[in-house]
mmCIF file of C-alpha atoms and ligand atoms in Angstrom:
data_model
loop_
_atom_site.group_PDB
_atom_site.id
_atom_site.type_symbol
_atom_site.label_atom_id
_atom_site.label_comp_id
_atom_site.label_asym_id
_atom_site.label_seq_id
_atom_site.Cartn_x
_atom_site.Cartn_y
_atom_site.Cartn_z
ATOM 1 C CA UNK A 20 -69.563 -33.544 31.410
ATOM 2 C CA UNK A 21 -70.746 -36.988 32.579
ATOM 3 C CA UNK A 22 -70.599 -37.694 36.286
ATOM 4 C CA UNK A 23 -71.356 -40.411 38.849
ATOM 5 C CA UNK A 24 -72.422 -40.129 42.470
ATOM 6 C CA UNK A 25 -70.422 -41.310 45.517
ATOM 7 C CA UNK A 26 -72.212 -40.765 48.843
ATOM 8 C CA UNK A 27 -74.333 -38.111 47.277
ATOM 9 C CA UNK A 28 -71.296 -36.217 45.878
ATOM 10 C CA UNK A 29 -71.150 -35.738 42.133
ATOM 11 C CA UNK A 30 -67.752 -36.698 40.692
ATOM 12 C CA UNK A 31 -67.031 -36.015 37.027
ATOM 13 C CA UNK A 32 -66.150 -39.124 35.033
ATOM 14 C CA UNK A 33 -62.999 -37.443 33.686
ATOM 15 C CA UNK A 34 -61.654 -37.079 37.235
ATOM 16 C CA UNK A 35 -62.399 -40.716 37.988
ATOM 17 C CA UNK A 36 -60.664 -41.779 34.765
ATOM 18 C CA UNK A 37 -57.580 -39.712 35.644
ATOM 19 C CA UNK A 38 -57.592 -41.224 39.149
ATOM 20 C CA UNK A 39 -57.793 -44.778 37.755
ATOM 21 C CA UNK A 40 -54.960 -44.057 35.280
ATOM 22 C CA UNK A 41 -52.815 -42.693 38.127
ATOM 23 C CA UNK A 42 -53.535 -45.804 40.229
ATOM 24 C CA UNK A 43 -52.476 -48.053 37.329
ATOM 25 C CA UNK A 44 -49.320 -45.997 36.819
ATOM 26 C CA UNK A 45 -48.507 -46.089 40.551
ATOM 27 C CA UNK A 46 -48.744 -49.879 40.445
ATOM 28 C CA UNK A 47 -46.757 -50.370 37.280
ATOM 29 C CA UNK A 48 -44.565 -47.429 36.572
ATOM 30 C CA UNK A 49 -40.973 -47.625 37.512
ATOM 31 C CA UNK A 50 -40.578 -43.967 36.560
ATOM 32 C CA UNK A 51 -43.417 -42.840 38.795
ATOM 33 C CA UNK A 52 -42.048 -44.826 41.749
ATOM 34 C CA UNK A 53 -38.710 -43.053 41.344
ATOM 35 C CA UNK A 54 -40.426 -39.710 41.107
ATOM 36 C CA UNK A 55 -42.252 -40.365 44.372
ATOM 37 C CA UNK A 56 -39.099 -41.578 46.165
ATOM 38 C CA UNK A 57 -37.297 -38.442 44.950
ATOM 39 C CA UNK A 58 -40.034 -36.206 46.316
ATOM 40 C CA UNK A 59 -39.923 -38.028 49.649
ATOM 41 C CA UNK A 60 -36.118 -37.619 49.818
ATOM 42 C CA UNK A 61 -36.370 -33.918 48.967
ATOM 43 C CA UNK A 62 -38.755 -33.386 51.859
ATOM 44 C CA UNK A 63 -37.060 -35.613 54.439
ATOM 45 C CA UNK A 64 -33.523 -34.321 53.754
ATOM 46 C CA UNK A 65 -34.333 -30.634 53.346
ATOM 47 C CA UNK A 66 -32.003 -29.869 56.294
ATOM 48 C CA UNK A 67 -29.073 -31.699 54.664
ATOM 49 C CA UNK A 68 -26.137 -30.056 52.913
ATOM 50 C CA UNK A 69 -25.409 -31.040 49.308
ATOM 51 C CA UNK A 70 -22.140 -31.498 47.470
ATOM 52 C CA UNK A 71 -22.402 -32.171 43.749
ATOM 53 C CA UNK A 72 -19.917 -34.051 41.580
ATOM 54 C CA UNK A 73 -20.193 -34.874 37.885
ATOM 55 C CA UNK A 74 -22.813 -37.596 38.423
ATOM 56 C CA UNK A 75 -23.841 -37.438 42.093
ATOM 57 C CA UNK A 76 -25.631 -35.152 44.514
ATOM 58 C CA UNK A 77 -24.317 -36.238 47.907
ATOM 59 C CA UNK A 78 -26.496 -35.118 50.829
ATOM 60 C CA UNK A 79 -25.140 -35.094 54.390
ATOM 61 C CA UNK A 80 -25.453 -33.424 57.764
ATOM 62 C CA UNK A 81 -22.672 -31.077 59.002
ATOM 63 C CA UNK A 82 -21.301 -33.829 61.284
ATOM 64 C CA UNK A 83 -20.348 -35.829 58.158
ATOM 65 C CA UNK A 84 -18.913 -32.944 56.158
ATOM 66 C CA UNK A 85 -15.385 -34.389 56.256
ATOM 67 C CA UNK A 86 -16.579 -37.676 54.667
ATOM 68 C CA UNK A 87 -18.686 -36.224 51.838
ATOM 69 C CA UNK A 88 -15.817 -35.735 49.294
ATOM 70 C CA UNK A 89 -14.500 -39.266 49.925
ATOM 71 C CA UNK A 90 -17.965 -40.849 49.584
ATOM 72 C CA UNK A 91 -18.574 -38.829 46.391
ATOM 73 C CA UNK A 92 -15.216 -39.884 44.873
ATOM 74 C CA UNK A 93 -15.899 -43.568 45.629
ATOM 75 C CA UNK A 94 -19.419 -43.235 44.198
ATOM 76 C CA UNK A 95 -17.995 -41.822 40.943
ATOM 77 C CA UNK A 96 -15.589 -44.779 40.719
ATOM 78 C CA UNK A 97 -18.390 -47.261 41.505
ATOM 79 C CA UNK A 98 -20.584 -45.730 38.772
ATOM 80 C CA UNK A 99 -17.851 -46.202 36.180
ATOM 81 C CA UNK A 100 -16.629 -49.650 37.201
ATOM 82 C CA UNK A 101 -20.027 -51.216 38.000
ATOM 83 C CA UNK A 102 -21.710 -49.976 34.806
ATOM 84 C CA UNK A 103 -18.602 -51.159 32.918
ATOM 85 C CA UNK A 104 -19.192 -54.712 34.186
ATOM 86 C CA UNK A 105 -22.847 -54.524 33.143
ATOM 87 C CA UNK A 106 -21.855 -53.077 29.749
ATOM 88 C CA UNK A 107 -24.739 -50.640 30.131
ATOM 89 C CA UNK A 108 -25.062 -46.873 30.337
ATOM 90 C CA UNK A 109 -25.583 -45.751 33.965
ATOM 91 C CA UNK A 110 -28.053 -42.995 34.870
ATOM 92 C CA UNK A 111 -26.702 -39.477 34.368
ATOM 93 C CA UNK A 112 -27.265 -38.322 37.967
ATOM 94 C CA UNK A 113 -27.901 -40.126 41.260
ATOM 95 C CA UNK A 114 -28.712 -38.863 44.742
ATOM 96 C CA UNK A 115 -26.674 -40.428 47.536
ATOM 97 C CA UNK A 116 -27.515 -39.645 51.158
ATOM 98 C CA UNK A 117 -25.115 -40.102 54.065
ATOM 99 C CA UNK A 118 -26.975 -40.797 57.323
ATOM 100 C CA UNK A 119 -25.066 -40.017 60.538
ATOM 101 C CA UNK A 120 -26.151 -43.198 62.380
ATOM 102 C CA UNK A 121 -28.039 -46.495 61.998
ATOM 103 C CA UNK A 122 -31.153 -45.120 63.681
ATOM 104 C CA UNK A 123 -31.564 -42.256 61.177
ATOM 105 C CA UNK A 124 -30.872 -44.555 58.212
ATOM 106 C CA UNK A 125 -33.455 -47.046 59.526
ATOM 107 C CA UNK A 126 -35.936 -44.254 60.220
ATOM 108 C CA UNK A 127 -35.673 -43.034 56.615
ATOM 109 C CA UNK A 128 -37.356 -46.334 55.667
ATOM 110 C CA UNK A 129 -39.677 -46.609 58.642
ATOM 111 C CA UNK A 130 -37.659 -49.623 59.822
ATOM 112 C CA UNK A 131 -37.116 -50.669 63.408
ATOM 113 C CA UNK A 132 -34.419 -48.345 64.788
ATOM 114 C CA UNK A 133 -32.297 -51.358 65.718
ATOM 115 C CA UNK A 134 -32.129 -52.522 62.088
ATOM 116 C CA UNK A 135 -28.523 -52.642 60.936
ATOM 117 C CA UNK A 136 -27.570 -51.821 57.368
ATOM 118 C CA UNK A 137 -24.545 -50.054 55.952
ATOM 119 C CA UNK A 138 -26.294 -49.109 52.764
ATOM 120 C CA UNK A 139 -29.641 -49.306 51.041
ATOM 121 C CA UNK A 140 -30.738 -48.897 47.445
ATOM 122 C CA UNK A 141 -34.293 -47.797 46.842
ATOM 123 C CA UNK A 142 -36.112 -46.135 43.970
ATOM 124 C CA UNK A 143 -33.082 -44.789 42.096
ATOM 125 C CA UNK A 144 -31.251 -43.412 45.162
ATOM 126 C CA UNK A 145 -28.529 -44.764 47.433
ATOM 127 C CA UNK A 146 -28.423 -44.281 51.202
ATOM 128 C CA UNK A 147 -25.319 -45.095 53.232
ATOM 129 C CA UNK A 148 -24.336 -45.071 56.851
ATOM 130 C CA UNK A 149 -21.630 -42.517 57.665
ATOM 131 C CA UNK A 150 -18.143 -44.093 57.439
ATOM 132 C CA UNK A 151 -17.465 -42.413 60.801
ATOM 133 C CA UNK A 152 -19.931 -44.862 62.374
ATOM 134 C CA UNK A 153 -18.188 -48.074 61.357
ATOM 135 C CA UNK A 154 -14.611 -47.324 60.257
ATOM 136 C CA UNK A 155 -12.096 -46.821 63.072
ATOM 137 C CA UNK A 156 -9.797 -44.801 60.843
ATOM 138 C CA UNK A 157 -11.797 -43.760 57.790
ATOM 139 C CA UNK A 158 -9.719 -43.978 54.620
ATOM 140 C CA UNK A 159 -10.768 -44.177 50.989
ATOM 141 C CA UNK A 160 -9.159 -47.626 50.596
ATOM 142 C CA UNK A 161 -11.046 -49.042 53.580
ATOM 143 C CA UNK A 162 -14.285 -47.390 52.486
ATOM 144 C CA UNK A 163 -13.930 -48.955 49.008
ATOM 145 C CA UNK A 164 -13.070 -52.395 50.394
ATOM 146 C CA UNK A 165 -15.579 -52.621 53.237
ATOM 147 C CA UNK A 166 -18.157 -50.008 52.307
ATOM 148 C CA UNK A 167 -21.538 -50.545 50.611
ATOM 149 C CA UNK A 168 -21.242 -48.244 47.572
ATOM 150 C CA UNK A 169 -20.305 -50.796 44.849
ATOM 151 C CA UNK A 170 -22.943 -53.213 46.138
ATOM 152 C CA UNK A 171 -25.669 -50.549 46.167
ATOM 153 C CA UNK A 172 -24.678 -49.186 42.764
ATOM 154 C CA UNK A 173 -25.015 -52.723 41.349
ATOM 155 C CA UNK A 174 -28.579 -52.837 42.762
ATOM 156 C CA UNK A 175 -29.212 -49.550 40.973
ATOM 157 C CA UNK A 176 -27.961 -50.984 37.665
ATOM 158 C CA UNK A 177 -30.108 -54.129 38.052
ATOM 159 C CA UNK A 178 -33.135 -51.909 38.660
ATOM 160 C CA UNK A 179 -32.179 -49.715 35.687
ATOM 161 C CA UNK A 180 -31.665 -52.537 33.169
ATOM 162 C CA UNK A 181 -34.721 -54.590 34.234
ATOM 163 C CA UNK A 182 -36.931 -51.530 34.798
ATOM 164 C CA UNK A 183 -37.828 -52.901 38.205
ATOM 165 C CA UNK A 184 -38.697 -56.427 36.974
ATOM 166 C CA UNK A 185 -36.341 -58.576 39.072
ATOM 167 C CA UNK A 186 -36.285 -61.238 41.778
ATOM 168 C CA UNK A 187 -34.777 -60.422 45.135
ATOM 169 C CA UNK A 188 -32.240 -63.284 44.997
ATOM 170 C CA UNK A 189 -31.096 -62.117 41.561
ATOM 171 C CA UNK A 190 -30.355 -58.539 42.601
ATOM 172 C CA UNK A 191 -28.701 -59.640 45.881
ATOM 173 C CA UNK A 192 -26.659 -62.259 44.004
ATOM 174 C CA UNK A 193 -25.524 -59.798 41.334
ATOM 175 C CA UNK A 194 -24.744 -57.032 43.867
ATOM 176 C CA UNK A 195 -22.488 -59.427 45.808
ATOM 177 C CA UNK A 196 -20.951 -60.821 42.604
ATOM 178 C CA UNK A 197 -20.072 -57.317 41.364
ATOM 179 C CA UNK A 198 -18.836 -56.266 44.806
ATOM 180 C CA UNK A 199 -16.611 -59.361 45.098
ATOM 181 C CA UNK A 200 -15.185 -58.743 41.635
ATOM 182 C CA UNK A 201 -14.471 -55.035 42.205
ATOM 183 C CA UNK A 202 -13.571 -54.817 45.903
ATOM 184 C CA UNK A 203 -12.769 -58.411 46.886
ATOM 185 C CA UNK A 204 -15.402 -58.400 49.651
ATOM 186 C CA UNK A 205 -17.364 -61.595 50.282
ATOM 187 C CA UNK A 206 -19.377 -62.819 53.298
ATOM 188 C CA UNK A 207 -18.109 -65.984 54.954
ATOM 189 C CA UNK A 208 -20.046 -69.132 54.003
ATOM 190 C CA UNK A 209 -22.752 -70.008 56.561
ATOM 191 C CA UNK A 210 -21.607 -73.628 56.118
ATOM 192 C CA UNK A 211 -18.653 -72.860 58.383
ATOM 193 C CA UNK A 212 -21.065 -72.449 61.327
ATOM 194 C CA UNK A 213 -23.663 -74.976 60.320
ATOM 195 C CA UNK A 214 -22.852 -78.474 59.114
ATOM 196 C CA UNK A 215 -26.422 -79.311 58.238
ATOM 197 C CA UNK A 216 -27.302 -78.279 54.672
ATOM 198 C CA UNK A 217 -30.144 -75.737 54.673
ATOM 199 C CA UNK A 218 -30.816 -74.476 51.171
ATOM 200 C CA UNK A 219 -33.879 -72.532 50.044
ATOM 201 C CA UNK A 220 -35.955 -73.029 46.921
ATOM 202 C CA UNK A 221 -35.964 -70.263 44.306
ATOM 203 C CA UNK A 222 -39.588 -69.605 45.241
ATOM 204 C CA UNK A 223 -38.657 -69.048 48.892
ATOM 205 C CA UNK A 224 -35.791 -66.770 47.871
ATOM 206 C CA UNK A 225 -38.150 -64.892 45.595
ATOM 207 C CA UNK A 226 -41.155 -64.489 47.888
ATOM 208 C CA UNK A 227 -39.857 -64.630 51.475
ATOM 209 C CA UNK A 228 -36.285 -63.341 51.259
ATOM 210 C CA UNK A 229 -36.524 -61.128 54.344
ATOM 211 C CA UNK A 230 -37.992 -63.821 56.564
ATOM 212 C CA UNK A 231 -35.284 -66.405 55.717
ATOM 213 C CA UNK A 232 -32.034 -66.968 57.615
ATOM 214 C CA UNK A 233 -30.189 -63.881 56.342
ATOM 215 C CA UNK A 234 -26.692 -65.347 56.011
ATOM 216 C CA UNK A 235 -27.985 -68.357 54.045
ATOM 217 C CA UNK A 236 -30.257 -66.274 51.774
ATOM 218 C CA UNK A 237 -27.402 -63.894 50.873
ATOM 219 C CA UNK A 238 -24.826 -66.675 50.472
ATOM 220 C CA UNK A 239 -27.172 -68.710 48.293
ATOM 221 C CA UNK A 240 -28.031 -65.691 46.099
ATOM 222 C CA UNK A 241 -24.335 -65.166 45.308
ATOM 223 C CA UNK A 242 -23.812 -68.893 44.752
ATOM 224 C CA UNK A 243 -26.670 -69.024 42.212
ATOM 225 C CA UNK A 244 -25.216 -66.126 40.224
ATOM 226 C CA UNK A 245 -21.735 -67.698 40.353
ATOM 227 C CA UNK A 246 -23.217 -71.044 39.315
ATOM 228 C CA UNK A 247 -24.740 -69.368 36.231
ATOM 229 C CA UNK A 248 -21.443 -67.584 35.451
ATOM 230 C CA UNK A 249 -19.404 -70.803 35.844
ATOM 231 C CA UNK A 250 -21.724 -72.969 33.730
ATOM 232 C CA UNK A 251 -23.108 -70.543 31.150
ATOM 233 C CA UNK A 252 -20.719 -67.562 31.179
ATOM 234 C CA UNK A 253 -21.109 -64.072 32.640
ATOM 235 C CA UNK A 254 -22.901 -62.902 29.478
ATOM 236 C CA UNK A 255 -25.856 -65.113 30.541
ATOM 237 C CA UNK A 256 -26.377 -62.895 33.609
ATOM 238 C CA UNK A 257 -26.511 -59.706 31.537
ATOM 239 C CA UNK A 258 -28.773 -61.435 29.000
ATOM 240 C CA UNK A 259 -31.201 -62.448 31.777
ATOM 241 C CA UNK A 260 -31.315 -58.834 32.988
ATOM 242 C CA UNK A 261 -31.954 -57.546 29.473
ATOM 243 C CA UNK A 262 -34.769 -60.063 28.985
ATOM 244 C CA UNK A 263 -36.355 -59.028 32.290
ATOM 245 C CA UNK A 264 -36.165 -55.434 31.039
ATOM 246 C CA UNK A 265 -38.032 -56.591 27.922
ATOM 247 C CA UNK A 266 -40.817 -57.958 30.124
ATOM 248 C CA UNK A 267 -39.858 -61.651 30.463
ATOM 249 C CA UNK A 268 -40.552 -63.416 33.755
ATOM 250 C CA UNK A 269 -37.529 -65.006 35.464
ATOM 251 C CA UNK A 270 -38.552 -68.569 34.497
ATOM 252 C CA UNK A 271 -39.003 -67.530 30.851
ATOM 253 C CA UNK A 272 -35.615 -65.862 30.538
ATOM 254 C CA UNK A 273 -33.814 -68.698 32.357
ATOM 255 C CA UNK A 274 -35.371 -71.136 29.908
ATOM 256 C CA UNK A 275 -34.500 -68.946 26.908
ATOM 257 C CA UNK A 276 -30.980 -67.962 28.033
ATOM 258 C CA UNK A 277 -29.757 -71.162 29.714
ATOM 259 C CA UNK A 278 -31.656 -73.576 27.473
ATOM 260 C CA UNK A 279 -33.379 -75.656 30.170
ATOM 261 C CA UNK A 280 -36.581 -75.383 32.185
ATOM 262 C CA UNK A 281 -36.618 -73.307 35.373
ATOM 263 C CA UNK A 282 -37.380 -76.470 37.388
ATOM 264 C CA UNK A 283 -34.469 -78.387 35.898
ATOM 265 C CA UNK A 284 -32.177 -75.386 36.400
ATOM 266 C CA UNK A 285 -33.241 -75.255 40.055
ATOM 267 C CA UNK A 286 -32.637 -79.008 40.549
ATOM 268 C CA UNK A 287 -29.161 -78.926 38.992
ATOM 269 C CA UNK A 288 -28.214 -75.691 40.759
ATOM 270 C CA UNK A 289 -29.358 -76.951 44.194
ATOM 271 C CA UNK A 290 -27.423 -80.205 43.735
ATOM 272 C CA UNK A 291 -24.268 -78.209 42.936
ATOM 273 C CA UNK A 292 -24.836 -75.833 45.888
ATOM 274 C CA UNK A 293 -25.307 -78.750 48.266
ATOM 275 C CA UNK A 294 -21.830 -79.973 47.281
ATOM 276 C CA UNK A 295 -20.497 -76.426 47.736
ATOM 277 C CA UNK A 296 -22.047 -76.284 51.229
ATOM 278 C CA UNK A 297 -20.479 -79.598 52.236
ATOM 279 C CA UNK A 298 -17.126 -78.404 50.876
ATOM 280 C CA UNK A 299 -17.570 -75.202 52.942
ATOM 281 C CA UNK A 300 -18.003 -77.267 56.128
ATOM 282 C CA UNK A 301 -14.529 -78.692 55.722
ATOM 283 C CA UNK A 302 -12.756 -75.330 55.542
HETATM 284 ZN ZN1 ZN B 652 -28.013 -55.856 48.723
#
């Protein structure tokens, strides 16, 4: 077998080739990323209980035992209704983890323990904060209306259909669009608090989403998706996702699906959103 030397150690070429192939797969493979996230979840939640429904494995600590059936039932409904909107087959099984408090949810991602999130989608799995932490009187209706499950399941479907090839604004816009449609929940417009128009470019929303003013970045993401739906029809959104899944870049699929250049789309969309912002100030 051929071999090369690193620091005086002989390493067979076959091993190096396998290592390089693995590195390429780690960078590019959606499937491998999910596999690794799954392994990490298995290790980090080995102390958790599990309740399994037809399509979900819900993991929780004993303190949240009373909420597990409700969360699982809502997750089953979200799977059916969200995938129905997408017109796509959802994954057969999904792991959903209930964390007892914000600190443990944040810690599962290595985030600052003060980070606040009610739910997170990552690598094929959904993590939610226990309803006991944020609902005064937990009920299924309130958990559907105010909870994160529909939003996070929409992120999962975007990831599924595009095979991981999506812009941050697109997945946040679609998750809020789906959530608004199915549960009625929508964040208040930031225009109510701020009269001055502060809109971001698509590039900023794509590259720096987490360093932007959060309320504006989320609001604008939903507005862009609604702008596309209003002007080109909802089918355009699903077409864009399918194209991304086929390997198109966002500018290429916007051009193909909406029939105008990405730059012109951005100009027209920002002009419309500016009017929307000014309208929002008057509410
Ligand atoms: Zn989101």
